[in-house]
C-alpha atoms as a printed R data frame, in Angstrom:
    type eleno elety resid chain resno       x       y       z
1   ATOM     1    CA   UNK     A     1 -19.531   8.331  25.482
2   ATOM     2    CA   UNK     A     2 -20.662   9.845  22.096
3   ATOM     3    CA   UNK     A     3 -20.143   7.616  19.005
4   ATOM     4    CA   UNK     A     4 -17.354   8.233  16.664
5   ATOM     5    CA   UNK     A     5 -18.232  10.153  13.612
6   ATOM     6    CA   UNK     A     6 -16.235   7.601  11.425
7   ATOM     7    CA   UNK     A     7 -16.572   4.212  11.407
8   ATOM     8    CA   UNK     A     8 -14.434   1.699   9.654
9   ATOM     9    CA   UNK     A     9 -14.722  -2.590   9.011
10  ATOM    10    CA   UNK     A    10 -11.381  -4.539   7.413
11  ATOM    11    CA   UNK     A    11 -12.632  -7.085   4.842
12  ATOM    12    CA   UNK     A    12 -10.041  -9.252   3.668
13  ATOM    13    CA   UNK     A    13  -9.663  -9.688  -0.116
14  ATOM    14    CA   UNK     A    14  -8.151 -11.704  -2.517
15  ATOM    15    CA   UNK     A    15  -5.069 -14.648  -2.029
16  ATOM    16    CA   UNK     A    16  -2.789 -11.480  -1.132
17  ATOM    17    CA   UNK     A    17  -5.122 -10.782   2.019
18  ATOM    18    CA   UNK     A    18  -5.364  -7.397   1.045
19  ATOM    19    CA   UNK     A    19  -7.451  -5.250   3.701
20  ATOM    20    CA   UNK     A    20 -10.200  -3.768   1.399
21  ATOM    21    CA   UNK     A    21 -11.503  -1.195   3.932
22  ATOM    22    CA   UNK     A    22 -15.417  -0.244   4.388
23  ATOM    23    CA   UNK     A    23 -15.936   3.515   6.019
24  ATOM    24    CA   UNK     A    24 -18.909   5.333   7.124
25  ATOM    25    CA   UNK     A    25 -20.408   8.424   8.327
26  ATOM    26    CA   UNK     A    26 -21.832   7.656  11.584
27  ATOM    27    CA   UNK     A    27 -24.289  10.374  11.444
28  ATOM    28    CA   UNK     A    28 -25.684   9.690   7.766
29  ATOM    29    CA   UNK     A    29 -24.519   6.212   7.329
30  ATOM    30    CA   UNK     A    30 -22.812   7.213   3.982
31  ATOM    31    CA   UNK     A    31 -20.332   5.109   3.112
32  ATOM    32    CA   UNK     A    32 -17.336   4.293   1.324
33  ATOM    33    CA   UNK     A    33 -15.618   1.460   0.018
34  ATOM    34    CA   UNK     A    34 -11.530   1.584   0.046
35  ATOM    35    CA   UNK     A    35  -9.431  -0.323  -2.435
36  ATOM    36    CA   UNK     A    36 -11.844  -2.953  -3.786
37  ATOM    37    CA   UNK     A    37  -9.229  -5.755  -5.230
38  ATOM    38    CA   UNK     A    38 -11.469  -8.567  -5.372
39  ATOM    39    CA   UNK     A    39 -13.980 -10.657  -3.695
40  ATOM    40    CA   UNK     A    40 -16.714  -8.543  -4.444
41  ATOM    41    CA   UNK     A    41 -19.576 -10.588  -2.750
42  ATOM    42    CA   UNK     A    42 -17.750 -10.273   0.452
43  ATOM    43    CA   UNK     A    43 -17.581  -6.251   0.077
44  ATOM    44    CA   UNK     A    44 -21.530  -6.685  -0.914
45  ATOM    45    CA   UNK     A    45 -21.911  -8.983   2.175
46  ATOM    46    CA   UNK     A    46 -20.357  -6.324   4.369
47  ATOM    47    CA   UNK     A    47 -22.090  -3.161   3.300
48  ATOM    48    CA   UNK     A    48 -25.321  -5.319   3.709
49  ATOM    49    CA   UNK     A    49 -24.357  -6.331   7.078
50  ATOM    50    CA   UNK     A    50 -23.479  -2.671   8.221
51  ATOM    51    CA   UNK     A    51 -26.570  -1.295   6.864
52  ATOM    52    CA   UNK     A    52 -24.767   1.446   4.828
53  ATOM    53    CA   UNK     A    53 -25.337   3.299   1.541
54  ATOM    54    CA   UNK     A    54 -22.068   3.347  -0.434
55  ATOM    55    CA   UNK     A    55 -21.420   6.757  -2.233
56  ATOM    56    CA   UNK     A    56 -18.380   6.282  -3.883
57  ATOM    57    CA   UNK     A    57 -14.720   4.411  -4.101
58  ATOM    58    CA   UNK     A    58 -11.714   5.631  -2.808
59  ATOM    59    CA   UNK     A    59  -8.433   3.966  -3.858
60  ATOM    60    CA   UNK     A    60  -4.711   4.236  -2.594
61  ATOM    61    CA   UNK     A    61  -2.811   2.851  -5.408
62  ATOM    62    CA   UNK     A    62  -3.103   1.037  -8.591
63  ATOM    63    CA   UNK     A    63  -1.806  -2.392  -7.430
64  ATOM    64    CA   UNK     A    64  -4.062  -5.102  -8.617
65  ATOM    65    CA   UNK     A    65  -4.892  -6.379  -5.110
66  ATOM    66    CA   UNK     A    66  -6.009  -3.019  -4.164
67  ATOM    67    CA   UNK     A    67  -8.306  -1.680  -6.985
68  ATOM    68    CA   UNK     A    68  -8.265  -4.800  -9.837
69  ATOM    69    CA   UNK     A    69 -12.087  -5.228  -9.538
70  ATOM    70    CA   UNK     A    70 -12.971  -0.997  -8.435
71  ATOM    71    CA   UNK     A    71 -14.605  -0.578 -11.894
72  ATOM    72    CA   UNK     A    72 -16.325  -3.499 -11.502
73  ATOM    73    CA   UNK     A    73 -17.790  -2.629  -8.351
74  ATOM    74    CA   UNK     A    74 -18.503   0.974  -9.144
75  ATOM    75    CA   UNK     A    75 -20.438  -0.049 -12.207
76  ATOM    76    CA   UNK     A    76 -22.540  -2.527  -9.739
77  ATOM    77    CA   UNK     A    77 -23.304   0.084  -7.074
78  ATOM    78    CA   UNK     A    78 -23.381   3.184  -9.581
79  ATOM    79    CA   UNK     A    79 -20.870   5.022  -7.730
80  ATOM    80    CA   UNK     A    80 -17.645   7.345  -8.573
81  ATOM    81    CA   UNK     A    81 -14.191   6.364  -8.151
82  ATOM    82    CA   UNK     A    82 -11.767   8.661  -6.216
83  ATOM    83    CA   UNK     A    83  -8.152   8.175  -6.199
84  ATOM    84    CA   UNK     A    84  -5.054   7.610  -6.387
85  ATOM    85    CA   UNK     A    85  -2.798  10.240  -7.612
86  ATOM    86    CA   UNK     A    86  -2.836  10.020 -11.793
87  ATOM    87    CA   UNK     A    87   1.129   9.086 -11.226
88  ATOM    88    CA   UNK     A    88  -0.501   5.544 -11.163
89  ATOM    89    CA   UNK     A    89  -2.212   5.698 -14.311
90  ATOM    90    CA   UNK     A    90   0.667   3.130 -15.159
91  ATOM    91    CA   UNK     A    91  -0.459   1.009 -13.021
92  ATOM    92    CA   UNK     A    92  -4.060   0.961 -13.592
93  ATOM    93    CA   UNK     A    93  -3.486   0.549 -17.225
94  ATOM    94    CA   UNK     A    94  -1.927  -2.817 -16.776
95  ATOM    95    CA   UNK     A    95  -4.248  -4.506 -14.276
96  ATOM    96    CA   UNK     A    96  -5.681  -7.085 -16.631
97  ATOM    97    CA   UNK     A    97  -2.327  -7.863 -17.828
98  ATOM    98    CA   UNK     A    98  -1.297  -7.987 -13.895
99  ATOM    99    CA   UNK     A    99  -4.644 -10.009 -13.105
100 ATOM   100    CA   UNK     A   100  -3.260 -13.054 -15.621
101 ATOM   101    CA   UNK     A   101  -0.021 -12.802 -13.874
102 ATOM   102    CA   UNK     A   102  -1.428 -13.239 -10.236
103 ATOM   103    CA   UNK     A   103  -4.259 -15.345 -11.224
104 ATOM   104    CA   UNK     A   104  -6.618 -12.283 -10.104
105 ATOM   105    CA   UNK     A   105  -9.383 -10.705 -11.740
106 ATOM   106    CA   UNK     A   106  -8.401  -7.243 -13.157
107 ATOM   107    CA   UNK     A   107  -9.724  -4.679 -15.056
108 ATOM   108    CA   UNK     A   108  -8.559  -1.140 -15.960
109 ATOM   109    CA   UNK     A   109 -10.395   1.862 -14.933
110 ATOM   110    CA   UNK     A   110 -10.698   5.578 -15.154
111 ATOM   111    CA   UNK     A   111 -11.101   7.198 -12.006
112 ATOM   112    CA   UNK     A   112 -13.984   9.922 -11.841
113 ATOM   113    CA   UNK     A   113 -11.354  12.031 -10.103
114 ATOM   114    CA   UNK     A   114  -7.511  11.919  -9.931
115 ATOM   115    CA   UNK     A   115  -6.520  12.882  -6.082
116 ATOM   116    CA   UNK     A   116  -3.533  15.318  -5.281
117 ATOM   117    CA   UNK     A   117  -1.276  16.503  -2.219
118 ATOM   118    CA   UNK     A   118  -4.629  18.859  -0.370
119 ATOM   119    CA   UNK     A   119  -7.012  17.418  -1.668
120 ATOM   120    CA   UNK     A   120 -10.524  16.681   0.305
121 ATOM   121    CA   UNK     A   121 -12.790  13.585   0.133
122 ATOM   122    CA   UNK     A   122 -16.518  13.928   1.445
123 ATOM   123    CA   UNK     A   123 -17.942  11.187   3.179
124 ATOM   124    CA   UNK     A   124 -21.629  11.826   4.410
125 ATOM   125    CA   UNK     A   125 -21.014  14.819   6.640
126 ATOM   126    CA   UNK     A   126 -17.256  14.061   6.754
127 ATOM   127    CA   UNK     A   127 -14.310  15.002   5.216
128 ATOM   128    CA   UNK     A   128 -10.946  13.260   4.788
129 ATOM   129    CA   UNK     A   129  -7.693  14.728   3.761
130 ATOM   130    CA   UNK     A   130  -5.497  13.444   1.115
131 ATOM   131    CA   UNK     A   131  -1.767  13.003   1.396
132 ATOM   132    CA   UNK     A   132   0.246  12.081  -1.461
133 ATOM   133    CA   UNK     A   133   2.611   9.539  -0.228
134 ATOM   134    CA   UNK     A   134   5.112   7.976  -3.351
135 ATOM   135    CA   UNK     A   135   7.399   5.016  -3.085
136 ATOM   136    CA   UNK     A   136   5.567   2.142  -2.932
137 ATOM   137    CA   UNK     A   137   3.777   3.543  -6.130
138 ATOM   138    CA   UNK     A   138   4.489   6.932  -7.521
139 ATOM   139    CA   UNK     A   139   1.035   7.525  -7.497
140 ATOM   140    CA   UNK     A   140   0.109   6.151  -3.842
141 ATOM   141    CA   UNK     A   141  -2.520   8.456  -1.309
142 ATOM   142    CA   UNK     A   142  -3.430   8.255   2.186
143 ATOM   143    CA   UNK     A   143  -6.669   9.213   3.672
144 ATOM   144    CA   UNK     A   144  -7.068  10.679   7.021
145 ATOM   145    CA   UNK     A   145  -9.774  11.802   9.485
146 ATOM   146    CA   UNK     A   146  -8.180  13.897  12.165
147 ATOM   147    CA   UNK     A   147 -11.086  14.071  14.446
148 ATOM   148    CA   UNK     A   148 -10.941  10.462  14.415
149 ATOM   149    CA   UNK     A   149  -7.466   9.801  14.351
150 ATOM   150    CA   UNK     A   150  -7.321   7.381  12.024
151 ATOM   151    CA   UNK     A   151  -5.586   6.992   8.644
152 ATOM   152    CA   UNK     A   152  -5.742   4.614   5.816
153 ATOM   153    CA   UNK     A   153  -2.334   4.509   4.363
154 ATOM   154    CA   UNK     A   154  -2.611   1.611   1.988
155 ATOM   155    CA   UNK     A   155   0.916  -0.158   1.619
156 ATOM   156    CA   UNK     A   156   3.052   2.836   2.801
157 ATOM   157    CA   UNK     A   157   3.748   1.650   6.445
158 ATOM   158    CA   UNK     A   158   2.837  -2.026   7.918
159 ATOM   159    CA   UNK     A   159   2.941  -3.237  11.569
160 ATOM   160    CA   UNK     A   160   6.583  -3.692  11.706
161 ATOM   161    CA   UNK     A   161   7.135  -3.204   8.268
162 ATOM   162    CA   UNK     A   162   6.905  -0.888   5.263
163 ATOM   163    CA   UNK     A   163   5.530  -1.043   1.817
164 ATOM   164    CA   UNK     A   164   7.886  -3.021  -0.926
165 ATOM   165    CA   UNK     A   165   9.771  -0.676  -3.432
166 ATOM   166    CA   UNK     A   166  11.160  -3.406  -6.134
167 ATOM   167    CA   UNK     A   167   8.510  -3.157  -7.970
168 ATOM   168    CA   UNK     A   168   8.552  -0.937 -11.326
169 ATOM   169    CA   UNK     A   169   8.511   2.510 -10.345
170 ATOM   170    CA   UNK     A   170   8.958   1.977  -6.831
171 ATOM   171    CA   UNK     A   171  11.401   4.072  -4.961
172 ATOM   172    CA   UNK     A   172  12.632   3.318  -1.435
173 ATOM   173    CA   UNK     A   173  13.893   7.004  -0.301
174 ATOM   174    CA   UNK     A   174  10.751   8.579  -1.384
175 ATOM   175    CA   UNK     A   175   8.892   5.813   0.521
176 ATOM   176    CA   UNK     A   176  11.193   6.980   3.879
177 ATOM   177    CA   UNK     A   177  10.036  10.185   3.160
178 ATOM   178    CA   UNK     A   178   6.566   9.970   3.045
179 ATOM   179    CA   UNK     A   179   6.345   8.016   6.054
180 ATOM   180    CA   UNK     A   180   8.376  10.433   8.009
181 ATOM   181    CA   UNK     A   181   7.250  13.902   6.495
182 ATOM   182    CA   UNK     A   182   3.480  12.875   5.915
183 ATOM   183    CA   UNK     A   183   2.521  10.101   8.435
184 ATOM   184    CA   UNK     A   184   4.442  11.019  11.333
185 ATOM   185    CA   UNK     A   185   3.243  14.404  11.727
186 ATOM   186    CA   UNK     A   186  -0.458  13.412  11.881
187 ATOM   187    CA   UNK     A   187   0.321  12.504  15.512
188 ATOM   188    CA   UNK     A   188   1.792   9.551  17.294
189 ATOM   189    CA   UNK     A   189  -1.798   8.246  18.712
190 ATOM   190    CA   UNK     A   190  -3.502   8.141  15.211
191 ATOM   191    CA   UNK     A   191  -4.465   4.432  14.220
192 ATOM   192    CA   UNK     A   192  -3.917   3.540  10.493
193 ATOM   193    CA   UNK     A   193  -5.340   0.253   8.532
194 ATOM   194    CA   UNK     A   194  -2.480  -0.928   6.210
195 ATOM   195    CA   UNK     A   195  -3.474  -2.696   3.133
196 ATOM   196    CA   UNK     A   196  -2.258  -5.950   4.818
197 ATOM   197    CA   UNK     A   197  -2.114  -7.125   8.045
198 ATOM   198    CA   UNK     A   198  -3.222  -5.732  11.649
199 ATOM   199    CA   UNK     A   199  -4.019  -1.990  12.305
200 ATOM   200    CA   UNK     A   200  -1.349  -0.042  14.594
201 ATOM   201    CA   UNK     A   201  -0.363   3.405  15.569
202 ATOM   202    CA   UNK     A   202   1.892   5.875  14.444
203 ATOM   203    CA   UNK     A   203   3.527   6.116  17.702
204 ATOM   204    CA   UNK     A   204   4.371   2.439  17.907
205 ATOM   205    CA   UNK     A   205   5.589   2.225  14.704
206 ATOM   206    CA   UNK     A   206   8.035   5.201  15.665
207 ATOM   207    CA   UNK     A   207   9.341   3.375  18.615
208 ATOM   208    CA   UNK     A   208   9.603  -0.231  17.481
209 ATOM   209    CA   UNK     A   209   9.446  -0.575  13.474
210 ATOM   210    CA   UNK     A   210  12.604  -1.930  12.278
211 ATOM   211    CA   UNK     A   211  12.682   0.394   9.016
212 ATOM   212    CA   UNK     A   212  11.279   3.464  10.221
213 ATOM   213    CA   UNK     A   213  11.509   3.416  14.110
214 ATOM   214    CA   UNK     A   214  12.990   7.042  14.981
215 ATOM   215    CA   UNK     A   215  16.138   5.324  16.375
216 ATOM   216    CA   UNK     A   216  16.828   3.558  13.197
217 ATOM   217    CA   UNK     A   217  16.892   6.435  10.752
218 ATOM   218    CA   UNK     A   218  18.861   8.305  13.518
219 ATOM   219    CA   UNK     A   219  21.354   5.728  13.087
């Protein structure tokens, strides 16, 4: 059995147990760090353990537990930051303020590339599709590698739950629409890594999720 083209490791960071992810191209060992919200020594240790070369940082959205230390990590590694959508500039601008409120390290940054629906991000020999999925935040994006049947969905969807929409600029209706129109078409067998908690499959959530199961939305 051939090894998968894309490999991934979850690295829980911050007291909010946010799933920072290290993903890499098996062919080239070129990697990306997704959502480095904090605990940079833990992230550096995971990079060393995997034996990969980080070439960029990817951000799903602008909340502090997902990107509070993205700027610092980018400076340490000498790599660019890609994402999220520019609609999350509001959140990135207030990272220092939110850091003080949450007791976390937060530093604003300017991504090297804002992402929009339909963009592609490269990782070694691989290419991931970008989907703009507003609702939890207005500029939230999701990364999908179709050949690996893997998606990194940030705080759009969780095992048995969905992202909060009670923060500033949250939109519950938009979040539901993002899940149904952007995530479900990626396929029931697609595994997703959420921003918190355990991975799941879209098909399982369509059957059992109390917020967005097909039977719930049909009702």
